[in-house]
mmCIF file of C-alpha atoms in Angstrom:
data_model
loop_
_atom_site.group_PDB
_atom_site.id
_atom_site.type_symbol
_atom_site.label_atom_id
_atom_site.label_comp_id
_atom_site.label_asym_id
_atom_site.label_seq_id
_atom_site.Cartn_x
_atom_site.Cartn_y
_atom_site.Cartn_z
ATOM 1 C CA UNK W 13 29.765 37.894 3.279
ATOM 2 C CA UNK W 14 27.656 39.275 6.135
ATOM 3 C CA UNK W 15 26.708 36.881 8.993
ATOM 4 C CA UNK W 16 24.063 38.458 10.846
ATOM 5 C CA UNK W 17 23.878 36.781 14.535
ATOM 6 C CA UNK W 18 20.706 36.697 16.996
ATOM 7 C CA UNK W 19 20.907 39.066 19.934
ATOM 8 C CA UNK W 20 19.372 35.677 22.154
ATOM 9 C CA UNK W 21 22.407 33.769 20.284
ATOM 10 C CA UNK W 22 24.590 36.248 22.382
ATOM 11 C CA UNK W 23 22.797 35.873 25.952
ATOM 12 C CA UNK W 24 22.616 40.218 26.092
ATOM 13 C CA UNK W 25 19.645 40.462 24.460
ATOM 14 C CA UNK W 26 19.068 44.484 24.650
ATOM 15 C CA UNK W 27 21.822 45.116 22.395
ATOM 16 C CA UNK W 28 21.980 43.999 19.135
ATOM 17 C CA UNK W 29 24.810 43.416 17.246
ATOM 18 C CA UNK W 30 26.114 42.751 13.793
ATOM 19 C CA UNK W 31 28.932 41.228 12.867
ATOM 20 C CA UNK W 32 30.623 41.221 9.092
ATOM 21 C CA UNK W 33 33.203 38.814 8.564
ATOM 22 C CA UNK W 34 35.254 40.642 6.092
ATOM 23 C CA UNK W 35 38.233 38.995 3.656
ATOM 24 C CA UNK W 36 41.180 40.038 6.289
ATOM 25 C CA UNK W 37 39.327 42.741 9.151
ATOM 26 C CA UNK W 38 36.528 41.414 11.348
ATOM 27 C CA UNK W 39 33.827 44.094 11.924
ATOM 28 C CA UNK W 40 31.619 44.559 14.615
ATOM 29 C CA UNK W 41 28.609 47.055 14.751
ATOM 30 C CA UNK W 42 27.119 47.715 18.040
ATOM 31 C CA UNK W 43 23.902 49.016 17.944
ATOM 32 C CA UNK W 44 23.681 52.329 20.570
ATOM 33 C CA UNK W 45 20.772 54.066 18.574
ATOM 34 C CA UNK W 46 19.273 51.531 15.961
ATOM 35 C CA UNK W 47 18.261 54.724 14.480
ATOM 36 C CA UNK W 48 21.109 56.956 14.539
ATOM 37 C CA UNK W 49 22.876 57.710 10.830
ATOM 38 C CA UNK W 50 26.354 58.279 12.295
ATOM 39 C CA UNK W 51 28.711 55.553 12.996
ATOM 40 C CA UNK W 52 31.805 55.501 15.850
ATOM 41 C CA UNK W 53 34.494 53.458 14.438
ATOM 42 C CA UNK W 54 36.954 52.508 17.042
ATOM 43 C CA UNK W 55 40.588 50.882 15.729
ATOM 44 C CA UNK W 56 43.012 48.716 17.404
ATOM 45 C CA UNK W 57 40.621 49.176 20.243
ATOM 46 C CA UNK W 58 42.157 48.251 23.934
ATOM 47 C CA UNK W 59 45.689 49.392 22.963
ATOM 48 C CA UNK W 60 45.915 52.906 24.702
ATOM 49 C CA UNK W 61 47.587 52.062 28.312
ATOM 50 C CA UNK W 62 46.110 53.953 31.092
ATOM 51 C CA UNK W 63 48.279 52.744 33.396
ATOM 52 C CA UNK W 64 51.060 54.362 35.114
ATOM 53 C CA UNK W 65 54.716 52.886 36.570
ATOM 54 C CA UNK W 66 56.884 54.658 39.173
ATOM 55 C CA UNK W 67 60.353 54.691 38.523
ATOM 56 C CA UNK W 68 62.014 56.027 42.030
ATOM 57 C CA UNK W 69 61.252 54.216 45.502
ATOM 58 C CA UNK W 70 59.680 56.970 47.917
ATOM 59 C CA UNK W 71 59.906 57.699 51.509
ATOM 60 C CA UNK W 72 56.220 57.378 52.385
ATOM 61 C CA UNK W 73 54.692 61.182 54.013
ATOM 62 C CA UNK W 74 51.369 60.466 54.854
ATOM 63 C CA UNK W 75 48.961 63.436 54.693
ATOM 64 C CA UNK W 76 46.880 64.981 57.706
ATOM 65 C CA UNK W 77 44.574 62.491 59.101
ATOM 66 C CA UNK W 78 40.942 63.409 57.513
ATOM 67 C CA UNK W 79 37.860 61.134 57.059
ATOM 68 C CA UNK W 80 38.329 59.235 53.740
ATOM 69 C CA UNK W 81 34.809 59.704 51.263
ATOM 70 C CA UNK W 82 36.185 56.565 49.335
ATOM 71 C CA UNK W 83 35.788 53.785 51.479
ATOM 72 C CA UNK W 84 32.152 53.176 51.679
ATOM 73 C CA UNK W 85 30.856 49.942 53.814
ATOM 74 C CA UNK W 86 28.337 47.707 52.026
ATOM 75 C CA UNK W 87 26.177 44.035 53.583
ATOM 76 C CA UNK W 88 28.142 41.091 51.605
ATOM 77 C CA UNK W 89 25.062 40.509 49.424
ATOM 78 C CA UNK W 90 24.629 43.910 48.057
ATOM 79 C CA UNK W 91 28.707 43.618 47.409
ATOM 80 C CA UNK W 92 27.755 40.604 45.579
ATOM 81 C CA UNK W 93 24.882 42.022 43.540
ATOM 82 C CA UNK W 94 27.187 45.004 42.322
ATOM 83 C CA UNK W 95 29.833 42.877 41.270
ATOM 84 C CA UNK W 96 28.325 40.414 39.492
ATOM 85 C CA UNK W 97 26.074 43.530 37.652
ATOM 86 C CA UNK W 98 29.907 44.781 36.406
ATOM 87 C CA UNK W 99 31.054 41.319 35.684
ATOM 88 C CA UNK W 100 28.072 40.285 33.513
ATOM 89 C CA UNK W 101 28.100 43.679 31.356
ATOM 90 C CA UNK W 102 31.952 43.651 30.843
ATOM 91 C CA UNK W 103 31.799 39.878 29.926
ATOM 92 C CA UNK W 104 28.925 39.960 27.344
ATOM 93 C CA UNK W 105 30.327 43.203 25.875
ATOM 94 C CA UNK W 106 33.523 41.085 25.703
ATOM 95 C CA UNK W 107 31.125 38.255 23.909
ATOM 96 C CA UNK W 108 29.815 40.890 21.463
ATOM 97 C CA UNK W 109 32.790 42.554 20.758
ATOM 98 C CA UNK W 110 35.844 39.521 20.352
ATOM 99 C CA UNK W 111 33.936 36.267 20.216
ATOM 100 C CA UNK W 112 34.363 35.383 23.534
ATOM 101 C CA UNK W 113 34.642 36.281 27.587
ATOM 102 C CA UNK W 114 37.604 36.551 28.067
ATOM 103 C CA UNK W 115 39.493 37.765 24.947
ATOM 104 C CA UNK W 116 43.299 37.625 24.095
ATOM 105 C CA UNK W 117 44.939 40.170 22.278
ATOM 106 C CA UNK W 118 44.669 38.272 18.499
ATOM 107 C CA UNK W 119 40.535 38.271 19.563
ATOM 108 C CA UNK W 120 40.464 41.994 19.574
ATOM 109 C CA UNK W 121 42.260 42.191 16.157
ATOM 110 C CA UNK W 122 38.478 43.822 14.972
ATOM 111 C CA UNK W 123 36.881 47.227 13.964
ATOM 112 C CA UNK W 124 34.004 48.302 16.216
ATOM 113 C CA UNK W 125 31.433 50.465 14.622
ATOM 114 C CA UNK W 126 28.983 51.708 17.030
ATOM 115 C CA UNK W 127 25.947 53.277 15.376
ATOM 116 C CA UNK W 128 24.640 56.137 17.417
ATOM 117 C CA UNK W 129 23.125 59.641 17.490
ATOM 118 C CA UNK W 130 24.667 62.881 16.032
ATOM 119 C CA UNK W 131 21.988 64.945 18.252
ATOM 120 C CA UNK W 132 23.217 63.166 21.172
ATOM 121 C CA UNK W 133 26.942 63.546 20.144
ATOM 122 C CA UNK W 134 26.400 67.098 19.403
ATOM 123 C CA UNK W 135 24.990 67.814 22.496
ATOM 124 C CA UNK W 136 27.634 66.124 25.049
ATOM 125 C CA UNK W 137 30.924 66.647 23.280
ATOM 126 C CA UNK W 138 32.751 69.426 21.541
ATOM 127 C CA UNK W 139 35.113 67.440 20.369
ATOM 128 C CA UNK W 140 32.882 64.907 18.659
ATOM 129 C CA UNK W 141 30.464 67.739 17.641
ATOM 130 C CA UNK W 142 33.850 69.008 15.361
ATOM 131 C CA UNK W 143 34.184 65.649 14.172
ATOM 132 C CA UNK W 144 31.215 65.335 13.168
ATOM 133 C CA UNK W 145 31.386 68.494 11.186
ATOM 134 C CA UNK W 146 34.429 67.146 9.551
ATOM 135 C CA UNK W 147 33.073 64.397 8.434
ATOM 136 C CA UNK W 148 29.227 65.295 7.458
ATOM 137 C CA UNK W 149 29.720 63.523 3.815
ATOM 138 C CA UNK W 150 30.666 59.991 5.107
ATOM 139 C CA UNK W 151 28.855 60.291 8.382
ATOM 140 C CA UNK W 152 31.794 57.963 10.294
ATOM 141 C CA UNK W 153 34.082 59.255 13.441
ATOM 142 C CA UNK W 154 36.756 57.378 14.293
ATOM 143 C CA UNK W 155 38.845 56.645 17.253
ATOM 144 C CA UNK W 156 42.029 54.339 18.157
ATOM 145 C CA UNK W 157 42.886 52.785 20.818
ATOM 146 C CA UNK W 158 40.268 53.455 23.548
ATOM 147 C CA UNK W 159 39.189 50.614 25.650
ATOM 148 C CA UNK W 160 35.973 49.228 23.952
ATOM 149 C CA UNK W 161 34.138 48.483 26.996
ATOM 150 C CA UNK W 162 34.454 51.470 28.427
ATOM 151 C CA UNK W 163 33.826 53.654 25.088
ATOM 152 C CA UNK W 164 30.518 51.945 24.910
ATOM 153 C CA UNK W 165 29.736 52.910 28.474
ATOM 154 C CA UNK W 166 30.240 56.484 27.702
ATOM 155 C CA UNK W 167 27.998 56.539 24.927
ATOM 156 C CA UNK W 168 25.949 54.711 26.523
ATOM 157 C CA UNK W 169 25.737 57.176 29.043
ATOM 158 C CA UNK W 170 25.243 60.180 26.148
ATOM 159 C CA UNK W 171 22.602 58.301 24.983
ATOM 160 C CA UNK W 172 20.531 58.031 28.454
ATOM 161 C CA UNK W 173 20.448 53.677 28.030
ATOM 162 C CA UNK W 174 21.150 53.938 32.035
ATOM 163 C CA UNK W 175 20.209 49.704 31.788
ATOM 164 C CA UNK W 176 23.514 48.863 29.768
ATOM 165 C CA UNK W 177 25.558 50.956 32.193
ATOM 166 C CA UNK W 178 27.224 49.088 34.973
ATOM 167 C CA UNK W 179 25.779 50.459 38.617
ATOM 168 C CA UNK W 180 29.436 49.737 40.055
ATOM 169 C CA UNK W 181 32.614 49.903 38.432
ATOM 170 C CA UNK W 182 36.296 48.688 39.752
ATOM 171 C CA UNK W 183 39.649 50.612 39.639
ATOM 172 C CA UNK W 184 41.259 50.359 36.452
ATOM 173 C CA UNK W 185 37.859 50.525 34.524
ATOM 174 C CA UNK W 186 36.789 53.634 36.167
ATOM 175 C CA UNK W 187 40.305 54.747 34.941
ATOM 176 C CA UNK W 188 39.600 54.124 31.270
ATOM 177 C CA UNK W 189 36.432 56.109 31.615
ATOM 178 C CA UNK W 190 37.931 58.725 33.115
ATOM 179 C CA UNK W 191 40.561 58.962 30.362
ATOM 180 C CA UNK W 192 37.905 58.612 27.368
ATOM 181 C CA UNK W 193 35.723 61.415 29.055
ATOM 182 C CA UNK W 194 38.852 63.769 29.336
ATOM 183 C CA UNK W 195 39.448 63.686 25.680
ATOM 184 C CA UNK W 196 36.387 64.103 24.443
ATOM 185 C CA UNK W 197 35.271 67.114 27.118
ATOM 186 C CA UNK W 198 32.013 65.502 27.999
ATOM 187 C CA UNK W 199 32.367 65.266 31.686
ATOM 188 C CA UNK W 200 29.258 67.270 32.488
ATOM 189 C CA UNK W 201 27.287 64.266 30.450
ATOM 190 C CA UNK W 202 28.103 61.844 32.914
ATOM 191 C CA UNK W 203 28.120 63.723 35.954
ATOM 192 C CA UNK W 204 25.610 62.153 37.423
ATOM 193 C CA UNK W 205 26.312 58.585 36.785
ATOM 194 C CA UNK W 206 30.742 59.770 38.149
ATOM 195 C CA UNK W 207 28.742 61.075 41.284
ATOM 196 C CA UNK W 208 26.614 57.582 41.707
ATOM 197 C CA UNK W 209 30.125 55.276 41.030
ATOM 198 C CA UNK W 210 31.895 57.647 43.726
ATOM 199 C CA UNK W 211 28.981 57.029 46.131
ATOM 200 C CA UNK W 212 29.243 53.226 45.817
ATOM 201 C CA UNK W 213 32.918 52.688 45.483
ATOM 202 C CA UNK W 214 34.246 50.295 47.823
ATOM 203 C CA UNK W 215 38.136 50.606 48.124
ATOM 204 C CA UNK W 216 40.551 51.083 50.983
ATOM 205 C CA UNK W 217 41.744 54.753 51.875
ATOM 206 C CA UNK W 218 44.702 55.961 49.860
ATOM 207 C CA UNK W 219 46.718 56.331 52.353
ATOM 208 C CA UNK W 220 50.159 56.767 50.891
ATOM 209 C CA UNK W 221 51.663 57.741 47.100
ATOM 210 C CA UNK W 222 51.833 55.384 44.666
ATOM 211 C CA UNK W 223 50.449 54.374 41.671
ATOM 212 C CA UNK W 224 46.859 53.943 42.607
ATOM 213 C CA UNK W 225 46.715 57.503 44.633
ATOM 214 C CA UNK W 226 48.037 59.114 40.852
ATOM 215 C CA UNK W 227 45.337 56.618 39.304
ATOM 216 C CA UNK W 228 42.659 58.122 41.996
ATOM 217 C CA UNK W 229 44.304 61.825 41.276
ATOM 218 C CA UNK W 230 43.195 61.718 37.761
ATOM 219 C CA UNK W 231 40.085 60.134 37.962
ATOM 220 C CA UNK W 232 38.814 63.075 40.385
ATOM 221 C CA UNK W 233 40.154 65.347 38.595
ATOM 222 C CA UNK W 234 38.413 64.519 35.165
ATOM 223 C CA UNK W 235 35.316 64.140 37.286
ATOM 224 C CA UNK W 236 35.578 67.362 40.263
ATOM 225 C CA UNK W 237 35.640 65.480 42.886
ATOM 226 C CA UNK W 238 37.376 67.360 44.806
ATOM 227 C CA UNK W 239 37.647 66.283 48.377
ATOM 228 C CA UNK W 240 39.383 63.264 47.026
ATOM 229 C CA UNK W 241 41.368 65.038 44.284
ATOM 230 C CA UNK W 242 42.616 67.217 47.378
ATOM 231 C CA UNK W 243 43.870 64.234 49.259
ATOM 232 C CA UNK W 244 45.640 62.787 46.999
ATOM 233 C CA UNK W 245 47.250 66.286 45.679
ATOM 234 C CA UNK W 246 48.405 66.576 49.141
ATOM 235 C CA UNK W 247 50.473 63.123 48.566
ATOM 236 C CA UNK W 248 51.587 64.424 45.487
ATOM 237 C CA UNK W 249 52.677 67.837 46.720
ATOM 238 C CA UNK W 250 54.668 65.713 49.686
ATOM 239 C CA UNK W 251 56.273 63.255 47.435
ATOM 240 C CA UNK W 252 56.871 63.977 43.884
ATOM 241 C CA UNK W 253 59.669 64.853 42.714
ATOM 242 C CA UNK W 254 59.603 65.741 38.765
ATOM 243 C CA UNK W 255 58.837 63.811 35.430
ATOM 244 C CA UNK W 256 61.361 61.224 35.672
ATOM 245 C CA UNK W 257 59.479 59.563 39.081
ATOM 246 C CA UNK W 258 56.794 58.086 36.877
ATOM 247 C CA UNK W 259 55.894 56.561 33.467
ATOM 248 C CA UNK W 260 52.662 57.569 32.468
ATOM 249 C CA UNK W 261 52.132 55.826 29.030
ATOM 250 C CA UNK W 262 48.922 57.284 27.549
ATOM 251 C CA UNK W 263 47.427 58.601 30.702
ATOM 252 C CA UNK W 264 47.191 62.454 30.439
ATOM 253 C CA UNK W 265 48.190 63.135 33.719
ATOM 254 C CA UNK W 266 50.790 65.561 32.931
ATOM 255 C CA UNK W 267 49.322 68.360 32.914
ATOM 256 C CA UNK W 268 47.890 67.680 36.351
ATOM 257 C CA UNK W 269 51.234 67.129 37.854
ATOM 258 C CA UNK W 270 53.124 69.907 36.250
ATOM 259 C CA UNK W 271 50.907 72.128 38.147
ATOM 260 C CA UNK W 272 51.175 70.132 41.644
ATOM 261 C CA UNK W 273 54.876 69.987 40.975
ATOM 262 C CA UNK W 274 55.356 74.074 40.106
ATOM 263 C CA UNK W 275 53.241 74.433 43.752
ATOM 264 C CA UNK W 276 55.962 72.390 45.671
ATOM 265 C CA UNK W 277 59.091 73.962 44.091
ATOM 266 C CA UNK W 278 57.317 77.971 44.615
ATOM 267 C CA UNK W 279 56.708 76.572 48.801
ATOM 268 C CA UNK W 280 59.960 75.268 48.767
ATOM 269 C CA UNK W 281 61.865 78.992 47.916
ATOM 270 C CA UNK W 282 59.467 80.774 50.200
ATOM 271 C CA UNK W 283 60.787 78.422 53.080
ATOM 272 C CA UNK W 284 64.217 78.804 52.006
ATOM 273 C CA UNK W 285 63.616 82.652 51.711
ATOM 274 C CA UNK W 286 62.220 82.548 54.892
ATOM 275 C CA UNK W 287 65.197 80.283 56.424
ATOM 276 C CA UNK W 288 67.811 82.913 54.818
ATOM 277 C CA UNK W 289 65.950 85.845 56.132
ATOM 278 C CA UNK W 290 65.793 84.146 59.680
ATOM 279 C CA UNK W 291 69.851 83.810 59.469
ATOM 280 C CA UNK W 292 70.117 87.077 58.744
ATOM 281 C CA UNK W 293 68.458 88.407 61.097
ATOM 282 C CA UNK W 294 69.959 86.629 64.018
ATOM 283 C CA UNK W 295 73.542 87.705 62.686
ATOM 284 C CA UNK W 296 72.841 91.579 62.312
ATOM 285 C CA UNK W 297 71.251 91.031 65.953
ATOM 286 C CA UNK W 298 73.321 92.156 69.437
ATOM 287 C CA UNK W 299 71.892 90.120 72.002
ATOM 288 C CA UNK W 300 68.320 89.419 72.899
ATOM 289 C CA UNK W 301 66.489 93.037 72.727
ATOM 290 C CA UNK W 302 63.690 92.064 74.860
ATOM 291 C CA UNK W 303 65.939 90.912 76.879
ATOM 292 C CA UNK W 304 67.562 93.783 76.984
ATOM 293 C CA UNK W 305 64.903 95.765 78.839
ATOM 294 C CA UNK W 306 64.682 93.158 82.081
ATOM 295 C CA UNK W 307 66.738 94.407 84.755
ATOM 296 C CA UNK W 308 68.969 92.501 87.014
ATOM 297 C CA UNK W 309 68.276 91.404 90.315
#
């Protein structure tokens, strides 16, 4: 039995939505392109965990003073306009999605078909261009886990429907883009919009490693910013120390940090080389030689 609800019924009334309820799986189809003949399927969505855990308490090193292009000073009402633009989209996407605003895990027990453009697909992804190849015949991609909300932004974004895209974005959301872009290679698509969230990010300098400054490390990598993917490398390079310092669930970070990781240990042995060579050279050495050469008085 199909129930087919009113977009006004829903309060976001640019996106229509169609919900099946099925014998045992709830389906939801989220209209990107009304006319677009392919379908995103996304399974068990919010289940991949972008977030990270560090295992081994740090001495802080904090890097070379240098002027921080994160924290960006706004009037209170603009602050207010942004953040109530992000809360509204994320809650009615929660409404369209799960049934509600603020959904518990049994809510997103649902498939989420989002029906969208194979041009635009084509265009902005390699990854989803070969998917699409794959599956011509059935004309259906699918994905697990990805966070919903944040899926639909980046098509969103393919797409050029710049309304339904939030103008502002907080921490861990800008995280689950970041990680969604990544594996589907389509960061040049949304380099504009990644450019506009940097310039209106409002967030205190990351001043010290933790978990946010590896949060902040990925999501300027994926996106080339790289004044602030500097910084926080230089945290990094001071203060990790292997694999076993974090926990990085389904963030793919590693990669990233392997790198970082092979720079320390390659400085490290050229200051040790250079510490051995300075030894030896003061034990072969007689004396002073330049001092050698001043006569006595």
């Amino acid at each position: 039995m199909n129930v087919y609800l009113s977009p006004h019924s829903l309060i976001f009334n640019t996106l229509p939505t169609i919900i099946s309820l099925l014998s045992a799986t709830r389906s939801v189809t989220y209209e990107i392109d009304p006319q677009g003949a392919i379908e995103v399927i996304l399974q068990d969505p919010d289940t991949q965990n972008t977030s990270l855990t560090l295992t081994t308490p740090i001495q802080i090193h904090p890097p070379p003073q240098q002027p921080n292009a994160v924290k960006v000073k706004k009037g209170e009402e603009e602050q207010e306009q942004e953040q109530d633009d992000f809360s509204v989209k994320m809650r009615d996407l929660n409404t369209l999605f799960y049934g509600t605003s603020t959904p518990r895990r049994d809510d997103k027990e649902v498939q989420i078909r989002m029906r969208v453009s194979s041009h635009h697909l084509s265009l902005a992804s390699p990854i989803l261009s070969s998917l699409l190849q794959q599956s011509a015949e059935a004309n259906e991609i699918y994905l697990t886990g990805w966070d919903a909300k944040a899926l639909a932004t980046v098509l969103n974004v393919i797409h050029g429907r710049n309304a339904q895209v939030p103008r502002n974005v907080n921490f861990k959301f800008l995280t689950q883009v970041a990680a969604i872009v990544h594996h589907l290679k389509c960061a040049e698509a949304v380099q504009l919009l990644s450019a506009f969230w940097l310039s209106t990010l409002e967030s205190e300098a990351v001043t010290h490693f933790n978990s946010d400054c590896l949060l902040w490390l990925f999501s300027s990598w994926v996106f080339s910013w790289r004044k602030e993917f500097s910084h926080c490398a230089q945290l990094v390079l001071l203060n990790y120390r292997g694999p076993g310092m974090v926990v990085l669930n389904d963030l793919p970070l590693s990669e990233v940090l392997e790198k970082i990781d092979g720079m320390r240990i390659v400085l490290i042995k050229k200051v040790f080389t250079a510490l051995e060579n300075l030894e030896q050279t003061l034990s072969t050495e007689r004396g002073c030689p330049e001092a050698s050469c001043i006569p006595y008085v």
